[in-house]
Coordinates of C-alpha atoms and ligand atoms in Angstrom, one line a residue:
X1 CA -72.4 20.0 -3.8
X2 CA -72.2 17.9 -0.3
X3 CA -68.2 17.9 -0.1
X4 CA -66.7 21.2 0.8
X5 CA -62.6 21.9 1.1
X6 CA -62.0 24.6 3.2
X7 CA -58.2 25.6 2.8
X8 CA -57.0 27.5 5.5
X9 CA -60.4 26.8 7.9
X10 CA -58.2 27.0 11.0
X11 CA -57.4 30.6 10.6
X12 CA -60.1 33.6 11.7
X13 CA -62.2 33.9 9.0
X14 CA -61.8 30.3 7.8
X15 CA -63.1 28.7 11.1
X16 CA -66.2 31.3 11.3
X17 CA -66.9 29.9 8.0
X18 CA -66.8 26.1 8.9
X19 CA -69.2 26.7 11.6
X20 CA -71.4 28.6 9.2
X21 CA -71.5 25.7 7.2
X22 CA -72.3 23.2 9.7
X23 CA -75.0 25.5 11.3
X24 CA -77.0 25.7 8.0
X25 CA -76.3 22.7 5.8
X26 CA -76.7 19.3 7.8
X27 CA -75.9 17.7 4.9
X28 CA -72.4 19.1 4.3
X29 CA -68.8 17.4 4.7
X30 CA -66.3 19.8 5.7
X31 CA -62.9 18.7 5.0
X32 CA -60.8 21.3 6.4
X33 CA -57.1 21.5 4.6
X34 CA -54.8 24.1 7.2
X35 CA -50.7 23.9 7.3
X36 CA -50.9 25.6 10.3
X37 CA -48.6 28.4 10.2
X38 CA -48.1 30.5 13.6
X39 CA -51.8 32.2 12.3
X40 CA -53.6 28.7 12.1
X41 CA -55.0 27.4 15.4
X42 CA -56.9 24.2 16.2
X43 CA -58.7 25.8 19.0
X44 CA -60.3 27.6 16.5
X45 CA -62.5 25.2 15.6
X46 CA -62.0 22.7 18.6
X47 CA -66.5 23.2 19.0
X48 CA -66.4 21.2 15.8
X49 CA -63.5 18.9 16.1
X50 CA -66.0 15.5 16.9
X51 CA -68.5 16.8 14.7
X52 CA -69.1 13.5 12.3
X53 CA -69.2 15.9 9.4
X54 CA -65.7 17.3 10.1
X55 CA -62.4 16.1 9.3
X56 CA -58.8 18.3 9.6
X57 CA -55.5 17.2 7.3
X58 CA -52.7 19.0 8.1
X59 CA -51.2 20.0 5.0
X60 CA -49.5 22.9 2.7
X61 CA -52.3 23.8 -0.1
X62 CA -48.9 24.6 -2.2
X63 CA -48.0 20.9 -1.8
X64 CA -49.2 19.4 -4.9
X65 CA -49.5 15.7 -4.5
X66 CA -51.4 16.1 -1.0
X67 CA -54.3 18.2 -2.7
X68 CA -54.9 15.8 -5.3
X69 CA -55.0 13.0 -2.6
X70 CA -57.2 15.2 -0.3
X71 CA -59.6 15.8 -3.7
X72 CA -59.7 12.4 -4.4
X73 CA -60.2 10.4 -1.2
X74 CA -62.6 12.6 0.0
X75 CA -64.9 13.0 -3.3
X76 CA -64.7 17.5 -3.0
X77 CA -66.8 19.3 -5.5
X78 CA -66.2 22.4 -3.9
X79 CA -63.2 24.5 -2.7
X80 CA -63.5 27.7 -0.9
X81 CA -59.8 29.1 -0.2
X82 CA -59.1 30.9 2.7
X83 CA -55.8 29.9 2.7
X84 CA -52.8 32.7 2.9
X85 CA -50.3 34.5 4.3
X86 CA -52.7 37.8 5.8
X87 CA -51.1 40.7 7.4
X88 CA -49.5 43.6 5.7
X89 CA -46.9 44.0 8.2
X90 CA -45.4 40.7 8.1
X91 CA -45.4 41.2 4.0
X92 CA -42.9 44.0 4.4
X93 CA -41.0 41.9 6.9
X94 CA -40.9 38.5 5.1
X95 CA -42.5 38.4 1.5
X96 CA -41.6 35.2 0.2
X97 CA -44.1 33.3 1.8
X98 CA -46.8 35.3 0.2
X99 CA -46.3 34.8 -2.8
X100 CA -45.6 31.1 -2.1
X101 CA -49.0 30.4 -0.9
X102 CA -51.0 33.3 -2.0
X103 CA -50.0 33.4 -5.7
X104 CA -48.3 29.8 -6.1
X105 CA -50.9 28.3 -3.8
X106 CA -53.9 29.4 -5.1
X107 CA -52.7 28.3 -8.5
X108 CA -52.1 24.8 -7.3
X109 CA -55.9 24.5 -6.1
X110 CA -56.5 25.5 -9.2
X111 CA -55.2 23.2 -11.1
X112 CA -56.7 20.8 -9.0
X113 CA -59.6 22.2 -9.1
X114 CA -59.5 21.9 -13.2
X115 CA -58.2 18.3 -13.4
X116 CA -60.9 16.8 -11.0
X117 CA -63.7 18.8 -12.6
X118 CA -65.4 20.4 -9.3
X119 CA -68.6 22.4 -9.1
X120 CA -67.1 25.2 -7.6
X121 CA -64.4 27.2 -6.6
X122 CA -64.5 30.5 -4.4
X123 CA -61.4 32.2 -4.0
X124 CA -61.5 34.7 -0.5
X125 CA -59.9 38.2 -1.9
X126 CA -59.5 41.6 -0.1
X127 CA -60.8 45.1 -1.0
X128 CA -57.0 46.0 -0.4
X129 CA -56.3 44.5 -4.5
X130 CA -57.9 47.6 -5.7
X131 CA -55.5 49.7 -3.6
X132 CA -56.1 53.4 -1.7
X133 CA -59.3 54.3 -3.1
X134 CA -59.6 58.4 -2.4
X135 CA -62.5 59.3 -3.5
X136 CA -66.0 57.7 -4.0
X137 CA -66.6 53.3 -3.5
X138 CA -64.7 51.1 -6.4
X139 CA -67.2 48.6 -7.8
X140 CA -65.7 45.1 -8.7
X141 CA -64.4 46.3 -12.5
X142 CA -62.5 48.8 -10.8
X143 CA -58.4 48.1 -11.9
X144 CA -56.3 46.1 -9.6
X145 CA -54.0 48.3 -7.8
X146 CA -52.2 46.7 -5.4
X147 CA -49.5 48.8 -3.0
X148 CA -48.5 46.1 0.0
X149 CA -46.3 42.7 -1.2
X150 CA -50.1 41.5 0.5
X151 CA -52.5 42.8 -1.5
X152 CA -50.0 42.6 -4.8
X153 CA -49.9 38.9 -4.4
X154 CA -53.7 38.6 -3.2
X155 CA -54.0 40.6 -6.8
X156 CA -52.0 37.5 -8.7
X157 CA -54.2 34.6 -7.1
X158 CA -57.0 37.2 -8.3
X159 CA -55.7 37.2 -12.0
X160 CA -54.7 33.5 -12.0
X161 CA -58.5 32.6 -11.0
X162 CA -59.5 34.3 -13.6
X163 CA -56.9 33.2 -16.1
X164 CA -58.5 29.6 -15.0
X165 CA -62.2 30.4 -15.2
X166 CA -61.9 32.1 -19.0
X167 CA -59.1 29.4 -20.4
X168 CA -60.1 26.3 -18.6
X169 CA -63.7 26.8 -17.9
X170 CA -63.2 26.1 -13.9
X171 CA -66.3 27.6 -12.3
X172 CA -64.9 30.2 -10.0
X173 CA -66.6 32.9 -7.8
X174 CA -64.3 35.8 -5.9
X175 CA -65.1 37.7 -3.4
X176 CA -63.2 41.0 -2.1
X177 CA -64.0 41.4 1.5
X178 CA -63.4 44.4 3.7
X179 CA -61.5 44.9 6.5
X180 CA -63.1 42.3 9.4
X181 CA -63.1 41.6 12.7
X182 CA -65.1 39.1 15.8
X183 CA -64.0 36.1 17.3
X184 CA -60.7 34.4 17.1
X185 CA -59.1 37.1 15.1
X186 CA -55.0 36.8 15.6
X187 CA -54.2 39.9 17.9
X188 CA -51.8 40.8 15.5
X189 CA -53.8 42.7 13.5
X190 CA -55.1 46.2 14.9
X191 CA -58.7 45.8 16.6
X192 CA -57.9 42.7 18.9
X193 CA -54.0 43.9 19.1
X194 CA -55.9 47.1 20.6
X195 CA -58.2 45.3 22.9
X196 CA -55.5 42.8 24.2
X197 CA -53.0 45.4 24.8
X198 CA -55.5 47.7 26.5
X199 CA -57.0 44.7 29.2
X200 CA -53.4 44.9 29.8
X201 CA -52.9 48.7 30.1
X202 CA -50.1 48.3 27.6
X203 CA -49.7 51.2 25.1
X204 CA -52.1 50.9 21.4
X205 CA -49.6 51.9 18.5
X206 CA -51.4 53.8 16.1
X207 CA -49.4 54.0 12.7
X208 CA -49.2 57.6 12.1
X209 CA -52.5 60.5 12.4
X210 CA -54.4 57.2 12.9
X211 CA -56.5 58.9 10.2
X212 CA -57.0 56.1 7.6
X213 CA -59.8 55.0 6.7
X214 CA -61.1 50.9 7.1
X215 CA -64.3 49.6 6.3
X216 CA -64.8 47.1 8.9
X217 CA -67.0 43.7 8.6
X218 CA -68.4 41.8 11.1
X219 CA -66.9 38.4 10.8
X220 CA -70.1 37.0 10.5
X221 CA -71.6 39.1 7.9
X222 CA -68.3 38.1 6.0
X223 CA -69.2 34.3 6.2
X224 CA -72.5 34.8 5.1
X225 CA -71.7 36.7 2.1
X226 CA -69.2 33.8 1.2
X227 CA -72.3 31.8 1.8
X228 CA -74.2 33.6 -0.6
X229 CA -71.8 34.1 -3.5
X230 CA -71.0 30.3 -3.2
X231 CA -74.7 29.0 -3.5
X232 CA -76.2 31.9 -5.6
X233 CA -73.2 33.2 -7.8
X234 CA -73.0 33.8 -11.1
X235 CA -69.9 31.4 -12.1
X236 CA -66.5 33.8 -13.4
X237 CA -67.5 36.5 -11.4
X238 CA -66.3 38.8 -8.6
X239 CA -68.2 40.1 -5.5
X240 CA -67.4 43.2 -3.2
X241 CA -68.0 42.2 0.2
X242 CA -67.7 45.5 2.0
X243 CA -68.8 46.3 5.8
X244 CA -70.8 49.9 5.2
X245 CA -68.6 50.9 8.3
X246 CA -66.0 53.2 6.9
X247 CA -64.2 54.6 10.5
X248 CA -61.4 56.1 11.0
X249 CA -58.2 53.7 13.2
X250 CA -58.3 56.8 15.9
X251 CA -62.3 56.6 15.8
X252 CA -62.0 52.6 16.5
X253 CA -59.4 52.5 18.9
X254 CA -60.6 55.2 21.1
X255 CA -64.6 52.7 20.6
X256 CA -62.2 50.1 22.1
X257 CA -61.3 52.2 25.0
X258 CA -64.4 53.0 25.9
X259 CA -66.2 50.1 26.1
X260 CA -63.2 48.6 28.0
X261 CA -63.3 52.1 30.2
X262 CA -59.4 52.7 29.4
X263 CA -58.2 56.1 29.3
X264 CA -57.3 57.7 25.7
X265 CA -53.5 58.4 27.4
X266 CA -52.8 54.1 25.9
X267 CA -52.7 55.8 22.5
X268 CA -49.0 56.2 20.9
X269 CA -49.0 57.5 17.8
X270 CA -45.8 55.5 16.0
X271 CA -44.3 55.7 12.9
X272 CA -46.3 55.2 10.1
X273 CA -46.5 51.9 7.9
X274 CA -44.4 52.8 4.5
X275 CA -46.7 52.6 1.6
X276 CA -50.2 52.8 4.3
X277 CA -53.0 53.0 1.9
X278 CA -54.8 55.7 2.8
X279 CA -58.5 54.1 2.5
X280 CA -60.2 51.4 1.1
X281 CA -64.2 51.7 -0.1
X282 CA -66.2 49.2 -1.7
X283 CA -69.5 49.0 -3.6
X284 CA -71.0 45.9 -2.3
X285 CA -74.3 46.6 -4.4
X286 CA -73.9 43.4 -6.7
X287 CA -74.0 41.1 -3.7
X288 CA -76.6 43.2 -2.1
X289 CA -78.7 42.1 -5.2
X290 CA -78.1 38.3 -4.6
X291 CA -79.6 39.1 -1.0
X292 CA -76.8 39.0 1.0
X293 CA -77.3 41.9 3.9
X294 CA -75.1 43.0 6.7
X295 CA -77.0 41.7 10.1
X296 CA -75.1 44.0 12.6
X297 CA -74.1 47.8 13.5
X298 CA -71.0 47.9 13.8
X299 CA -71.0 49.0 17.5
X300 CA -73.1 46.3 18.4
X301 CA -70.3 43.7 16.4
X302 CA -67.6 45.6 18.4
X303 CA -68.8 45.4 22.0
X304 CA -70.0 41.6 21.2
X305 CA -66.2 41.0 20.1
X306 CA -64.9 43.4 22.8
X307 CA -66.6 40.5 25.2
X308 CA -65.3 37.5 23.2
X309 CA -61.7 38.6 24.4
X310 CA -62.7 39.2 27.8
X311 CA -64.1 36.1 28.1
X312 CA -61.3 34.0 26.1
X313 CA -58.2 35.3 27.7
X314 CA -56.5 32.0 27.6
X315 CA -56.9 31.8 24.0
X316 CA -55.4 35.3 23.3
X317 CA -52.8 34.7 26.1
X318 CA -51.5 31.6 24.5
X319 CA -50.7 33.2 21.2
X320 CA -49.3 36.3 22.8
X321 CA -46.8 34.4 24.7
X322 CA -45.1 32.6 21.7
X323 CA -44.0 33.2 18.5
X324 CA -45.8 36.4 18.5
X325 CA -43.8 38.2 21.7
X326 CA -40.7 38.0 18.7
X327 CA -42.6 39.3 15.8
X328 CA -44.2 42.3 18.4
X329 CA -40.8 43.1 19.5
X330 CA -39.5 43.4 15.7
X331 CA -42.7 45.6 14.7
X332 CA -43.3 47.5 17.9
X333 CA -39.8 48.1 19.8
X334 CA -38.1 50.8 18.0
X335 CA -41.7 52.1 17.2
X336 CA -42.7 52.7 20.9
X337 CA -39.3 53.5 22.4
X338 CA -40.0 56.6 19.9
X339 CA -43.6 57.5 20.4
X340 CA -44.8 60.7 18.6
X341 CA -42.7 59.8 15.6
X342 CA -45.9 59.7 14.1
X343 CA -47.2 62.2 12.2
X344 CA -50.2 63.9 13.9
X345 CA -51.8 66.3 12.2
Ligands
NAD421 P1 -55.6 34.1 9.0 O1 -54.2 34.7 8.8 O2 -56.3 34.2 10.3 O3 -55.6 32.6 8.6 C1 -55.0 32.1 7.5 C2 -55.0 30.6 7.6 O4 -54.3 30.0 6.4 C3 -54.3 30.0 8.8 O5 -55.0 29.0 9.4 C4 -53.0 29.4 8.2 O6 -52.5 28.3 9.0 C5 -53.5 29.0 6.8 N1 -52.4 28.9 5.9 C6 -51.4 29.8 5.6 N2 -50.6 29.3 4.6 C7 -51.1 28.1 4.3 C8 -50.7 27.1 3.3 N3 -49.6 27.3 2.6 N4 -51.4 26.0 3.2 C9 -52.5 25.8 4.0 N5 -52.9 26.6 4.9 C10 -52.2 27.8 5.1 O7 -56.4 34.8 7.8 P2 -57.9 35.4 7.8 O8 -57.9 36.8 8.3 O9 -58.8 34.4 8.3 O10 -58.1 35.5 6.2 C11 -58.6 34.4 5.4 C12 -58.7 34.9 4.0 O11 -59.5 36.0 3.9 C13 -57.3 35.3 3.4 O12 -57.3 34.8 2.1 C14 -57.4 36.8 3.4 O13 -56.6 37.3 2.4 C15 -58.9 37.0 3.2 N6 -59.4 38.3 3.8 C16 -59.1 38.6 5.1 C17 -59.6 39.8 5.6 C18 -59.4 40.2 7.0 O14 -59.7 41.4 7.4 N7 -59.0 39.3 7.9 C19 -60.4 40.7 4.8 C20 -60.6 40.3 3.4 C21 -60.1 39.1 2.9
TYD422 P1 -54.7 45.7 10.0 O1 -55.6 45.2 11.0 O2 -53.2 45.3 10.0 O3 -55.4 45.4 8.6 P2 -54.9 46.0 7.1 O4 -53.6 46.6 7.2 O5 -55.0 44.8 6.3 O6 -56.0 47.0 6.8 O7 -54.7 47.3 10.1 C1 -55.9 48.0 10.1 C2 -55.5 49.5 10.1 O8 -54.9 49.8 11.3 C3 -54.4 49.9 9.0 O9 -54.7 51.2 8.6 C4 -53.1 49.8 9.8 C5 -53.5 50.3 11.2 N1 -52.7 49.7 12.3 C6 -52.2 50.5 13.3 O10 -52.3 51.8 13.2 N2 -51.4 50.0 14.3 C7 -51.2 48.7 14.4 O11 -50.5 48.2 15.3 C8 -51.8 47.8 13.4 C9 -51.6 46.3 13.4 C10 -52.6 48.4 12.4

């Protein structure tokens, strides 16, 4: 395995990844496949863009005819498939496009996958397949329970990998991470949304008591479980990649504010998200077994990513200002012209 496709590699997770890659296998090929949708963002990965090793194509992973030209001109035997529409929110707003690249998508990777006989194929899932978990950790044979258009159509890819491994023996691996967070996350989603606004002294809109439950993952740690699962997997099955940091949104928020020394008055409590799982809980003791660990405290990832965005402002700013000032206003406006319409208990 020397040729790796990484589909969506200019998103968060996806361009930690790349760099993992490059950092530990010097005899890898990355060929990075990214259609850049307002969440994709060449700067991610701008410290590898002369790396020999590297190449981008710019390109829709539902697009058919431009896979099997990517898989064949550049000799891939493996895909790992970041690649998706990612934030629950936007999924209530606009659902098509989930489904279009996180069901339809994944299947045509699949299929390409099949046809060109590759080594492997690792599809990226979410702990939020197995839906609000209320009691105890699921373990990966837990039923797929999926409450958000998100995780319902992370749930389909889920099914059609599966479908692929058991009728057309394509080796696959999943793995269900947790919640995570570090560098170059899109401040759309609630820990850098919280540390953006509050550099800014704008107001942190906490859906609801702020009393669900998320089981945050380094960033890192996420990558090198990925790492782990793809190299030491056994093929057809599924991996729980959970953080070990199960915190409340209030408890991480008001982390935030501390180490930025903001006051506590920046929370509004806003209406709730309809259908917010409650919390999510993995068993991650399958990977554990392959030797995959977690290498940081959680406090220790948070202050290190509280710094990243103090000390990449212009990245953070750039996003802010664009497509994203329309999407906040859509979310956020009514929301925080009414604070307290959350229910605080
Ligand atoms: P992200 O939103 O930051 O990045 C997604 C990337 O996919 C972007 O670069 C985007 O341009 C690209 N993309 C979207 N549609 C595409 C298409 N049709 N063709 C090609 N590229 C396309 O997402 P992320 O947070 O890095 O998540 C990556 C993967 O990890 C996703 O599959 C997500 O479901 C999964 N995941 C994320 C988390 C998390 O907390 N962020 C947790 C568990 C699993
Ligand atoms: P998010 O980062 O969107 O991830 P996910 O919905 O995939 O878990 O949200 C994390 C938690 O924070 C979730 O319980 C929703 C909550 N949240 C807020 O309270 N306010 C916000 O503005 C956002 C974006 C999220």
């Amino acid at each position: 395995m020397k040729h790796l496709l990484v589909t969506g590699g200019a998103g968060f997770i996806g361009s930690n990844f790349v760099r993992c890659i490059f950092g530990k296998y010097p005899q890898y090929q990355v060929v990075v496949l990214d259609k850049l949708t307002y969440a994709g963002n060449l700067e991610n990965l701008k410290d590898v863009a002369t790396n020999p090793r590297y190449t981008f194509v710019h390109g829709d992973i539902c697009d058919a005819a431009l896979v099997d030209k990517v898989m064949q001109e550049y000799g891939i035997d493996a895909i790992v498939n970041f690649a998706a529409e990612t934030h629950v929110d936007r999924s209530l707003l606009e659902p098509a496009s989930f489904l279009m690249t996180d069901v339809y998508g994944t299947y045509v990777l699949l299929e390409a996958a099949r046809r060109f006989e590759i080594e492997r194929f690792l599809q990226v899932s979410t702990d939020e397949v197995y839906g609000h978990i209320e009691q105890g950790s699921v373990k990966e044979d837990a039923p797929l329970s999926p409450r958000s258009p998100y995780s319902a159509s992370k749930a389909g890819a889920d099914m059609m990998v599966q479908a692929y491994y058991i009728s057309h023996d394509v080796p696959t691996f999943i793995t269900r991470g947790s919640n995570t967070f570090g560098p170059y996350h899109h401040p759309e989603k609630l820990i850098p949304l919280c540390i953006t606004n509050a550099l800014d002294d704008l107001p942190l809109p906490i859906y609801g008591d702020g009393r669900q439950v998320r089981d945050w993952l380094y960033v890192e740690d996420h990558c090198f479980g990925i790492d782990v699962v793809l190299h030491q997997g056994k093929v057809g099955e599924v991996y729980n990649l959970g953080g070990g940091n199960e915190r409340y949104n209030l408890e991480v928020v008001q982390a935030i504010l501390k180490l930025l020394s903001k006051p506590d008055a920046l929370i509004r409590h806003v209406a709730d998200r309809p259908g917010h799982d409650r919390r999510y809980s993995l068993d991650s003791t399958k990977l554990i077994s392959l030797g995959w660990q977690r290498t940081q405290s959680f406090e220790k990832a948070l202050a290190q990513t509280v710094q990243w965005y103090r000390n990449n402002e212009a990245w953070w700013r750039k996003i802010k200002g664009g497509e994203f000032s329309q999407y906040y206003q859509k979310q956020y406006g009514q929301r925080l012209a009414n604070p307290g319409s959350g229910q605080i208990q």
